[in-house]
Coordinates of C-alpha atoms and ligand atoms in Angstrom, one line a residue:
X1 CA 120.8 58.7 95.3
X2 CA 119.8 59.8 98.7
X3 CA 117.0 60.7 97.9
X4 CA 115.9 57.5 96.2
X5 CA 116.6 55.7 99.5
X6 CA 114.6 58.3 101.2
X7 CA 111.9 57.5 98.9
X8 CA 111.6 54.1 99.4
X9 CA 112.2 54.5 103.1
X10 CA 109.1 57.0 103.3
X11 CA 107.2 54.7 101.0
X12 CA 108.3 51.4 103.0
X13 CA 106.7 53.3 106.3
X14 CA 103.7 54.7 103.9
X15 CA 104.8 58.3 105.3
X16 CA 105.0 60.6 102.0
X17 CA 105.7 63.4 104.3
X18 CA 108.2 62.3 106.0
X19 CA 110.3 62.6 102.5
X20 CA 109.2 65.8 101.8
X21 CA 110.5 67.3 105.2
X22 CA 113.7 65.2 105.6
X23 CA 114.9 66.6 101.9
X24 CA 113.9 70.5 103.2
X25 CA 116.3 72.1 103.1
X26 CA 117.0 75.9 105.1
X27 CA 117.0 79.3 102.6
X28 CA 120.1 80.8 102.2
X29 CA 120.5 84.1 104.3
X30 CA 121.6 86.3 101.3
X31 CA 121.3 86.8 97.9
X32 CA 124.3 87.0 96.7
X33 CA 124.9 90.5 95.9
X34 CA 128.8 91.3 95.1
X35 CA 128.4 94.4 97.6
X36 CA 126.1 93.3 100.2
X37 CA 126.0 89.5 100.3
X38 CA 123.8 89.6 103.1
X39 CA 121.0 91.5 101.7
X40 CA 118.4 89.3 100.8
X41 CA 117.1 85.9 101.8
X42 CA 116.8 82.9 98.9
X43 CA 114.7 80.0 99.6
X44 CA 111.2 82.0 99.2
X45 CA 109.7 84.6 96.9
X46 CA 108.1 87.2 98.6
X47 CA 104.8 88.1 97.4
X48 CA 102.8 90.6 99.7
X49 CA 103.7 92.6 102.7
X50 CA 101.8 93.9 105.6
X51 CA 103.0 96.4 107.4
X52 CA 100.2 97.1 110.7
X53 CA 102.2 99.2 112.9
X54 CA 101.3 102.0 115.7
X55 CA 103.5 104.6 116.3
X56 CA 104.3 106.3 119.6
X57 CA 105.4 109.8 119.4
X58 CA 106.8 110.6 123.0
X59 CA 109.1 107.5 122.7
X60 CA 109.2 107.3 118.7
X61 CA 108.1 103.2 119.5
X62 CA 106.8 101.3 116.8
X63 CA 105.0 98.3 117.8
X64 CA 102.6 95.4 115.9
X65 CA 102.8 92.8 113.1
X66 CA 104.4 92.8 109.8
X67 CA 103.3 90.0 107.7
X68 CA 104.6 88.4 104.7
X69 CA 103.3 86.1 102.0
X70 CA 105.2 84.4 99.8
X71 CA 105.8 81.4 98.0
X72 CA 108.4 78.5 98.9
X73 CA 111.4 78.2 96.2
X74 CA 112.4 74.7 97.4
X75 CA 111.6 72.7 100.4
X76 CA 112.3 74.9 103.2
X77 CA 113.3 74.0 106.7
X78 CA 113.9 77.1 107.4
X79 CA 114.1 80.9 106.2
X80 CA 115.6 84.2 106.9
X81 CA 114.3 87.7 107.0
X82 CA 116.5 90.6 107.3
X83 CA 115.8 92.9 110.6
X84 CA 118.0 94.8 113.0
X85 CA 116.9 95.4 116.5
X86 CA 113.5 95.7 118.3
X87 CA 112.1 92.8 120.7
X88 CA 110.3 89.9 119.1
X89 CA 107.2 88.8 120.7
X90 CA 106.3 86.4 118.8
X91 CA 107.0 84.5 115.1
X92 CA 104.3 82.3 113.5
X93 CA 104.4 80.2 110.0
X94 CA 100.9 80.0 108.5
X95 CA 99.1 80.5 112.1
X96 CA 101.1 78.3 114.1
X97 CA 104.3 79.7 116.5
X98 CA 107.8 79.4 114.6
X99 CA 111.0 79.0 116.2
X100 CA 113.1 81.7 115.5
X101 CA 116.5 82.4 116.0
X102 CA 118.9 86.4 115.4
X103 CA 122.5 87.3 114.1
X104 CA 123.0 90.5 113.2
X105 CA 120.4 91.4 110.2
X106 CA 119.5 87.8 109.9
X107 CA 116.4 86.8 111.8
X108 CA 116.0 83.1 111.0
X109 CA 112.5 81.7 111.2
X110 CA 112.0 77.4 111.5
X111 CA 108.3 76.8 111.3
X112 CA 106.8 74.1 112.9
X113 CA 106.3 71.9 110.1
X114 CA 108.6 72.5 106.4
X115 CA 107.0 74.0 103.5
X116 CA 107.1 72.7 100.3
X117 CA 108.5 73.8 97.0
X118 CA 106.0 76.4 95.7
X119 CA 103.7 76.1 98.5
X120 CA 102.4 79.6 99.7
X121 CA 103.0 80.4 102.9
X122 CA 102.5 83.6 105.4
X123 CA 104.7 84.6 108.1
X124 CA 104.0 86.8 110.7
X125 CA 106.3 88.9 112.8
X126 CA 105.3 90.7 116.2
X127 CA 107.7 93.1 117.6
X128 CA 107.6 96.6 119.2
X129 CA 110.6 98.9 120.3
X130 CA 112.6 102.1 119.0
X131 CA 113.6 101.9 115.8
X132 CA 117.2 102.4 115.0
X133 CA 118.2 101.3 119.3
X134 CA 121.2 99.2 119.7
X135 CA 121.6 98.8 116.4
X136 CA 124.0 102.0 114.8
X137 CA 126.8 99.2 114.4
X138 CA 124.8 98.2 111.3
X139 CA 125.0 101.7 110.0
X140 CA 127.2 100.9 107.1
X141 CA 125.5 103.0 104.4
X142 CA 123.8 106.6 104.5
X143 CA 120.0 104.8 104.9
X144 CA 119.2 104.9 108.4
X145 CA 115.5 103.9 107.7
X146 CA 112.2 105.0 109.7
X147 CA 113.9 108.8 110.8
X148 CA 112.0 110.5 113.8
X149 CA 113.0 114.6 113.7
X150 CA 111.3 117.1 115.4
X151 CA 107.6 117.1 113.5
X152 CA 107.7 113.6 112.3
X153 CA 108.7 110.7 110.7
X154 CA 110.6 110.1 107.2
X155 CA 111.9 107.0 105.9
X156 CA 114.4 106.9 103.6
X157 CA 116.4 103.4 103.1
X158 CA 118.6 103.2 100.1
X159 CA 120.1 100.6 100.1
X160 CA 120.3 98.6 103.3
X161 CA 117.8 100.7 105.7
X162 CA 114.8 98.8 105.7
X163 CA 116.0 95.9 107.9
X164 CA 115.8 99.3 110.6
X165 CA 112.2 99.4 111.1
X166 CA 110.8 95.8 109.7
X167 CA 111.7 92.4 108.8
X168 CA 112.3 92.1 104.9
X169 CA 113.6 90.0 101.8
X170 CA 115.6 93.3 101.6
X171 CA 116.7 93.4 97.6
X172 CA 115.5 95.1 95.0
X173 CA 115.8 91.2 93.1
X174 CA 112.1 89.9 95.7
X175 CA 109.7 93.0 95.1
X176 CA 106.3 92.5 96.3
X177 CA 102.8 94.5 96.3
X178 CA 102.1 96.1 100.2
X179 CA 99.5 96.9 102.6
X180 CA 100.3 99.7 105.4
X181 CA 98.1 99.7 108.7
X182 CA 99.3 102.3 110.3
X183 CA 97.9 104.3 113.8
X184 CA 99.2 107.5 114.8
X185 CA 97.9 109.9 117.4
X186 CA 96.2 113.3 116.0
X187 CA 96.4 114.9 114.6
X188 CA 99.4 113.3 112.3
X189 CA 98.7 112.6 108.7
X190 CA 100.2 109.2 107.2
X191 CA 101.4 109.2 103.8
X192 CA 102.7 106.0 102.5
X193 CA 103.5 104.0 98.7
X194 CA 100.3 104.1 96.7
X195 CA 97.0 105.0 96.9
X196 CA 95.3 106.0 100.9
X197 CA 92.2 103.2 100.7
X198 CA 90.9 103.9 104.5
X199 CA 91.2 106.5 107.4
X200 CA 89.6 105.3 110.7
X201 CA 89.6 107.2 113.9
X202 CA 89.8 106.0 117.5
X203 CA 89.7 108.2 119.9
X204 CA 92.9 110.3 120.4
X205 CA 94.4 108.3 117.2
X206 CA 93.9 107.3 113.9
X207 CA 94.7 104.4 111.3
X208 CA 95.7 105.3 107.4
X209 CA 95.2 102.1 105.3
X210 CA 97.8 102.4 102.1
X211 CA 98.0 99.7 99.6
X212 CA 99.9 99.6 96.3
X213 CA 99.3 96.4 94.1
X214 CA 102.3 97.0 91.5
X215 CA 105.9 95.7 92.9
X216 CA 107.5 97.4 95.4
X217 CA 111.4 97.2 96.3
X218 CA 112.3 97.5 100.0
X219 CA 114.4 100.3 99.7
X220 CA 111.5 101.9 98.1
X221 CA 109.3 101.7 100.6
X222 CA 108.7 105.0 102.6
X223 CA 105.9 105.9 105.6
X224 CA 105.9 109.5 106.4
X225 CA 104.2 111.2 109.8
X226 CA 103.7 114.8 109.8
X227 CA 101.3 117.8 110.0
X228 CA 100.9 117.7 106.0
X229 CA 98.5 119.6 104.1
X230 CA 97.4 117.7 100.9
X231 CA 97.7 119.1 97.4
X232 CA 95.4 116.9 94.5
X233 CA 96.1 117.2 91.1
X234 CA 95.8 115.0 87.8
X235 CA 98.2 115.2 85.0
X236 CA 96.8 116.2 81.7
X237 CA 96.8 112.6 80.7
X238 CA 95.2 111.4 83.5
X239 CA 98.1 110.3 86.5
X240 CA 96.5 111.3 90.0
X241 CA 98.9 113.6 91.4
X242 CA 98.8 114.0 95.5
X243 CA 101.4 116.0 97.0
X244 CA 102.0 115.4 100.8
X245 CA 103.3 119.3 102.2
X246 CA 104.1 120.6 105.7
X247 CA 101.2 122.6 106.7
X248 CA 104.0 125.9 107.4
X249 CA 105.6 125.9 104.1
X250 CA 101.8 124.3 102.1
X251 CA 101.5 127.4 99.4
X252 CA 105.7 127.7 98.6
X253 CA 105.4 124.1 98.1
X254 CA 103.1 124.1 95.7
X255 CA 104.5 126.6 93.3
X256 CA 108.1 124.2 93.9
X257 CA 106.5 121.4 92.9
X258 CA 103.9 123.2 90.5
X259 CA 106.2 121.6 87.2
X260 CA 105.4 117.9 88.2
X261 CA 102.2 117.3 86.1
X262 CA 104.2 118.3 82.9
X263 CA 107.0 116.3 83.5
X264 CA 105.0 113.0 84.3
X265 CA 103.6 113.6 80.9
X266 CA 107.2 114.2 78.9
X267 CA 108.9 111.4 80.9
X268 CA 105.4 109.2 79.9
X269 CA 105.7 110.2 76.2
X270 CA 109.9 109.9 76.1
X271 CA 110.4 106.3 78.3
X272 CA 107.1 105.2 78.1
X273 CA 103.5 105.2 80.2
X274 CA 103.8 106.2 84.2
X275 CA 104.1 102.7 85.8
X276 CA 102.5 103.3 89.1
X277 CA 99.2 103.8 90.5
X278 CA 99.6 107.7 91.2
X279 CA 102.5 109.8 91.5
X280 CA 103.0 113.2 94.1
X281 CA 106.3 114.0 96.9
X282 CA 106.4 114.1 100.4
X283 CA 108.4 116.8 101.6
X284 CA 109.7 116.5 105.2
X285 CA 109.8 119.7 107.4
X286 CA 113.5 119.2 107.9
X287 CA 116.3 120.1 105.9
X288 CA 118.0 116.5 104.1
X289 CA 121.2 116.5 102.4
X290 CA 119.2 114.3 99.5
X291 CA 116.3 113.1 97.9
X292 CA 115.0 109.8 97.4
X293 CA 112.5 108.3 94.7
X294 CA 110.4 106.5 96.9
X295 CA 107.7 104.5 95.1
X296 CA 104.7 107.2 93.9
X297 CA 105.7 109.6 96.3
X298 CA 109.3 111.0 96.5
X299 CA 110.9 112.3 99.6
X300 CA 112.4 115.9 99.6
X301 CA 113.5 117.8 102.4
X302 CA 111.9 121.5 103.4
X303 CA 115.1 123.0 101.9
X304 CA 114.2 121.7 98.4
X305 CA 111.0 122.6 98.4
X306 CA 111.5 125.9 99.8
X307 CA 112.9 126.4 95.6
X308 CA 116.2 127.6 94.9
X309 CA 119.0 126.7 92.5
X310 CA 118.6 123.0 91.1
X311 CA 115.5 122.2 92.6
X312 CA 113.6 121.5 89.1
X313 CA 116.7 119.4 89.1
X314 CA 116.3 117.0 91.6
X315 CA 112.2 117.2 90.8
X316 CA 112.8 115.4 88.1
X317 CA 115.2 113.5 88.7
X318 CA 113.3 111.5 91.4
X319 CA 110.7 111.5 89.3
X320 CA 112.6 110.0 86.2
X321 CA 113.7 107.3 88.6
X322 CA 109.7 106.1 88.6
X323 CA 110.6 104.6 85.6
X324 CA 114.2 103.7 86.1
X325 CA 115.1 102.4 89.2
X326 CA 111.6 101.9 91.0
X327 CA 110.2 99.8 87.8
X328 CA 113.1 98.5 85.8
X329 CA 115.3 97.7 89.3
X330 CA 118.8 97.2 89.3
X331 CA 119.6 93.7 90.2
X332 CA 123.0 94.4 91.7
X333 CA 124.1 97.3 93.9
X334 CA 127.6 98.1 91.7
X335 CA 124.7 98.5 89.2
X336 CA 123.7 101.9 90.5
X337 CA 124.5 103.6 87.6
X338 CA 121.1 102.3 85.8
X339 CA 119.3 104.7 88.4
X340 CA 121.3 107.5 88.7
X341 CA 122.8 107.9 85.5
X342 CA 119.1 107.3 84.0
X343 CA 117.9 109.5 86.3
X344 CA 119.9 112.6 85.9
X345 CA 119.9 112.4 82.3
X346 CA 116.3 112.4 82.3
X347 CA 116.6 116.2 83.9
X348 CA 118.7 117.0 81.1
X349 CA 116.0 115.6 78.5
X350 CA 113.3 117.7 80.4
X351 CA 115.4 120.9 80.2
X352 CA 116.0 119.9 76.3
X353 CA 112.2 119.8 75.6
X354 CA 111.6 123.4 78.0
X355 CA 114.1 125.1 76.1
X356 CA 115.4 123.4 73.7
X357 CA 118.5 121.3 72.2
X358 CA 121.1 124.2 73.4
X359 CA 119.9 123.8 77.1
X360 CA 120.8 119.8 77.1
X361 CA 124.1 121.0 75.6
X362 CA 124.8 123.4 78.4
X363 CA 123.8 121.2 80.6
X364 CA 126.1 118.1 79.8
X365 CA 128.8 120.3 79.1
X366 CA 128.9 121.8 82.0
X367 CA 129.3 118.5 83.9
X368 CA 131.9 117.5 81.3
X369 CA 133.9 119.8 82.7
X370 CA 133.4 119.4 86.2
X371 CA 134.5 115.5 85.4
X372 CA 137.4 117.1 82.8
X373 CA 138.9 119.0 86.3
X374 CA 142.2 118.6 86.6
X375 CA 141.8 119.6 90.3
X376 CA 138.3 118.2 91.3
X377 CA 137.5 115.8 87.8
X378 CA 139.9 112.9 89.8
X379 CA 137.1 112.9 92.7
X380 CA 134.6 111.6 90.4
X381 CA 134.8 107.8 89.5
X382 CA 134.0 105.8 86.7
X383 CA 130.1 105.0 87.1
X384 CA 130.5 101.2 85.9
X385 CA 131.8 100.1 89.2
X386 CA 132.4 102.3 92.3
X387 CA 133.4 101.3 95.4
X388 CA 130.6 100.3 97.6
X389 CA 131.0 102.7 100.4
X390 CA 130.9 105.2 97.7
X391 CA 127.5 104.1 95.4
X392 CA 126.3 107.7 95.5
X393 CA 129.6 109.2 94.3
X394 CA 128.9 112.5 91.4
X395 CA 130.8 110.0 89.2
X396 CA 127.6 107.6 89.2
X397 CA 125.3 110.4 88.3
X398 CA 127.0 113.3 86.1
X399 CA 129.5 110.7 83.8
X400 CA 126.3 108.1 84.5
X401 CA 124.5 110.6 82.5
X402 CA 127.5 111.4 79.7
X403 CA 127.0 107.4 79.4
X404 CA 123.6 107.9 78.1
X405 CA 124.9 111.0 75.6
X406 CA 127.8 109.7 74.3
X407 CA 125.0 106.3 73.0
X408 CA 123.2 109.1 71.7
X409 CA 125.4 111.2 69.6
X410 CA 127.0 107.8 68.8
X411 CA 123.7 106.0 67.2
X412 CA 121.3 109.4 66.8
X413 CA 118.8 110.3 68.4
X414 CA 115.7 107.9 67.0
X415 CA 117.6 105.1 67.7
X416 CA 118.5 106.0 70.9
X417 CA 114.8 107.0 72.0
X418 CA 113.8 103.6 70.8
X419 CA 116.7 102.2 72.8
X420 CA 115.4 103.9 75.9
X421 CA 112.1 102.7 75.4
X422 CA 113.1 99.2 74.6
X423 CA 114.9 99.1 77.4
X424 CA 111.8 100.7 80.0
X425 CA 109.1 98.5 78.4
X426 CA 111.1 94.6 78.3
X427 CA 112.3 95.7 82.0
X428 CA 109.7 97.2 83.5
X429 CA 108.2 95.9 86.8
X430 CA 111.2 93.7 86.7
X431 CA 115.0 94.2 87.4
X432 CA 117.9 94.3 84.5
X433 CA 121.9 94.6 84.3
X434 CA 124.1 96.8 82.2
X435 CA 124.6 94.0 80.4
X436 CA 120.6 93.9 79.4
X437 CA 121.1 97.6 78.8
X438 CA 124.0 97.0 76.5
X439 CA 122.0 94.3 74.8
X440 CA 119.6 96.4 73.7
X441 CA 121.5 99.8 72.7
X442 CA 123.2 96.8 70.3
X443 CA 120.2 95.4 69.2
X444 CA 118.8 98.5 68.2
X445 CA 121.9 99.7 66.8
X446 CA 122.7 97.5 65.2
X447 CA 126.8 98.3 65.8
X448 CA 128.8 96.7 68.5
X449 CA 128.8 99.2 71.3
X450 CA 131.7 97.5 73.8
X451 CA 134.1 100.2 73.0
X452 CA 132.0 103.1 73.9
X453 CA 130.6 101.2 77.1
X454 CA 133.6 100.4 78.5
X455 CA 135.5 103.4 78.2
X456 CA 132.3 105.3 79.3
X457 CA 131.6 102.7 82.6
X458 CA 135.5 102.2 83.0
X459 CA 138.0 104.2 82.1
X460 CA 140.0 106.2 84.5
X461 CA 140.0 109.3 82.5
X462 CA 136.7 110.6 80.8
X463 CA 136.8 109.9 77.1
X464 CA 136.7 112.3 75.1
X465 CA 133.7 114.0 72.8
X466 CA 134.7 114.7 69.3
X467 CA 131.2 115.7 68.4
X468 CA 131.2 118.4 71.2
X469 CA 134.8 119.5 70.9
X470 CA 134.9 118.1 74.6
X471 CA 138.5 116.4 75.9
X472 CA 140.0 115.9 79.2
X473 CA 142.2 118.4 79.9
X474 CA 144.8 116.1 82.0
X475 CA 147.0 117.8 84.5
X476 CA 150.6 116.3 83.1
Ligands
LIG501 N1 118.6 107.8 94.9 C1 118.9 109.0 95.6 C2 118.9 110.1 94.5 O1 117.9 110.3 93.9 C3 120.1 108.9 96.3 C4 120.2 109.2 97.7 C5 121.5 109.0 98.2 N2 121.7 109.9 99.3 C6 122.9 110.1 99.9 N3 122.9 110.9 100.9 N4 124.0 109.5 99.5 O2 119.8 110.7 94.2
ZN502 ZN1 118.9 109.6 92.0

């Protein structure tokens, strides 16, 4: 009804636009997400990012413009990105200066004129400080973002750490495609998400151009400085392989990571084609306590690639999450399980085709037991659901992965591959639920599958596996 009256009001002073911005209306400054409502901006879909930044490595300062395009969801008076710290310079809205106003991870931007529904727009942010200052309040999850150590920089941002180092629709729910500008002095290499389209030198510093043109979640995006050596390689069917190693550890690294062309192929043939434009790891010359799957190049720390026990492990596990996680994307944090349990399953699939059925065996019975424990089992929690302080918890990835089993001795093992590739191909590049994961496993099934769900995703105490002689061995 209002609107009606605002109608004929514009019409009466022969003003369209006066309609159009009266009935704007400002973006909501989350997205709605059960454990971090404040991730995420609505009002706008995000469809490119760039990213042209210089780095300073006496000071670790980051200074430039990110810019974003995207594409108006409703009349918009205003919208919010999310970004923690640095000094704004300057804001503009298609060119012209915005307004722009901060609380906490919420930068709020009013351009000088509304947008209207579905009208593309580009934003532009100008800022420059040190990444991380003033800020640690907001450090409420491992992800700390753009990481200066000793020889470099790593970023690793699962699931809140992008907001650290530049302003972001920061949910896996508003991918978008990037462009990375990025100047460091020399002799620093760059290595970014995608495919390294130009390297220009300036004097005592140079600027690597990355680009990636599939969709890219913020917490997958990752920049790494460092004194790399690169490693080129193609898979036999065809992926471009480039490995990013510290120049100190360049010949161990490669024999590490020498099992990656394979398993691109098996995970290829098993889920379905590699989504991205290349794949390859970065490895950081600093120890990390994890891994991350960032987008066509994973992240491992020197310890992992130095070998050891587990480390064709956690190879493809990060690798198995190109598929699951980085192109079918959760679209809920308590959702975790769809990347981790996916992901660590997939290790045990590649171990199953090495060296055959009795090595998948070992290897889920052996975390049976660990969940099975009377002493330690109880640390591990139902994957379905955990606590958000505790997304990463073994629970999510060991009885995440016993999900994916029990399906499979449930419906056999044809079914269940075509489950898994259902599943990859009507999700991928997109995001999906356990719910859409359920759908399918009963679709395919054809056999309600509630039961075995819930008391896998749920249940206090591990269920037990007939087919394995497997059963919780309970302490009373
Ligand atoms: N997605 C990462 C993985 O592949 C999880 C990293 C979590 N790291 C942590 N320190 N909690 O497992
Ligand atoms: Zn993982």
């Amino acid at each position: 009804m209002r609107r009606f009256w605002m109608m004929i009001a514009a019409l009466l002073i022969g003003v369209g636009v006066v309609y159009a911005q009266d009935d704007a209306q400002p973006g909501a400054p989350g997205l709605g997400d059960d454990y971090f409502p404040q991730l995420g901006n609505s009002g706008y879909d995000a469809q490119h990012y760039t990213l042209d930044l210089t780095w300073d490595d006496d000071t670790n300062t980051l200074s430039g413009t990110v810019t974003m395009d995207a594409t108006a969801a409703h009349d918009l008076s205003a919208f919010n990105l999310d970004f923690l710290g640095f000094d704004i310079d300057a804001v503009t809205v298609n060119g012209e200066t915005a307004s722009f106003s901060r609380d906490g991870r919420e930068l709020t931007v009013t351009p000088a004129e509304a947008l209207a529904n579905s009208e593309a727009f580009s934003t532009s942010v100008t800022y420059s400080g040190v990444p991380g200052k003033g800020v640690q309040d907001f450090y409420d999850t491992f992800a700390r973002g753009w990481t200066r150590y000793d020889d470099g920089v790593y970023v690793a941002s699962e699931p809140n750490g992008s907001a650290f180092w530049y302003p972001v629709n920061d949910h896996p729910l508003d991918k978008a495609t990037y462009t990375f500008v990025i100047t460091v002095p020399q002799p620093y290499l760059v290595a970014a998400n995608g495919l390294l389209t130009n390297t220009t030198e300036d004097g005592d510093s140079v600027t690597y151009t990355w680009e990636t043109t599939y969709p890219l979640a913020s917490y997958l995006v990752t920049v790494n400085i460092g004194d790399f050596m690169v490693e080129k390689n193609q898979t036999e069917a065809g992926v471009p392989i480039r490995n990013y190693f510290p120049q100190e550890i360049f010949q161990q690294s490669i024999i590490t990571f020498s099992p990656t062309p394979k398993m691109v192929d098996f995970f290829s043939e098993t889920f379905g084609p590699y989504p991205f434009e290349a794949y390859g790891v970065v490895v950081a010359n600093r120890n990390l306590g994890f891994a991350l799957e960032t987008q066509t190049l994973s992240l491992f720390g020197r310890n992992a690639a130095l070998g050891g026990r587990g480390s064709e492990d956690v190879i493809a596990h990060e690798l198995a999450h190109q598929w699951f996680g980085n192109s079918v994307s959760l679209a809920e944090w308590k959702d975790i399980w769809l990347n981790e349990g996916f992901a660590t399953y997939a290790s045990a699939l590649w171990f199953e085709d090495k060296y055959g059925r009795e090595a998948l065996d070992n290897y889920m019975r052996d975390t049976y037991l660990a969940l099975a424990n009377p002493v330690f089992g109880p640390r591990f929690i139902a994957p379905g659901d955990p606590p958000k302080t505790d997304l990463f918890n073994g629970g999510v990835y060991i009885r995440g992965a016993w999900v994916l089993h029990a399906l499979r001795l449930r419906v056999g093992d044809d079914p269940f591959f075509d489950i898994l590739r259902t599943y990859y191909d009507r999700f991928k590049y997109g995001n999906a639920t356990t719910d859409d994961f359920i759908g399918v496993a009963e679709e395919i099934s054809g056999e309600p599958l509630d039961e075995l769900f819930n008391a896998w995703l749920y249940a206090d105490t591990v269920p037990a596996v007939p087919e394995m002689n497997l059963k919780p061995m309970l302490s009373d």
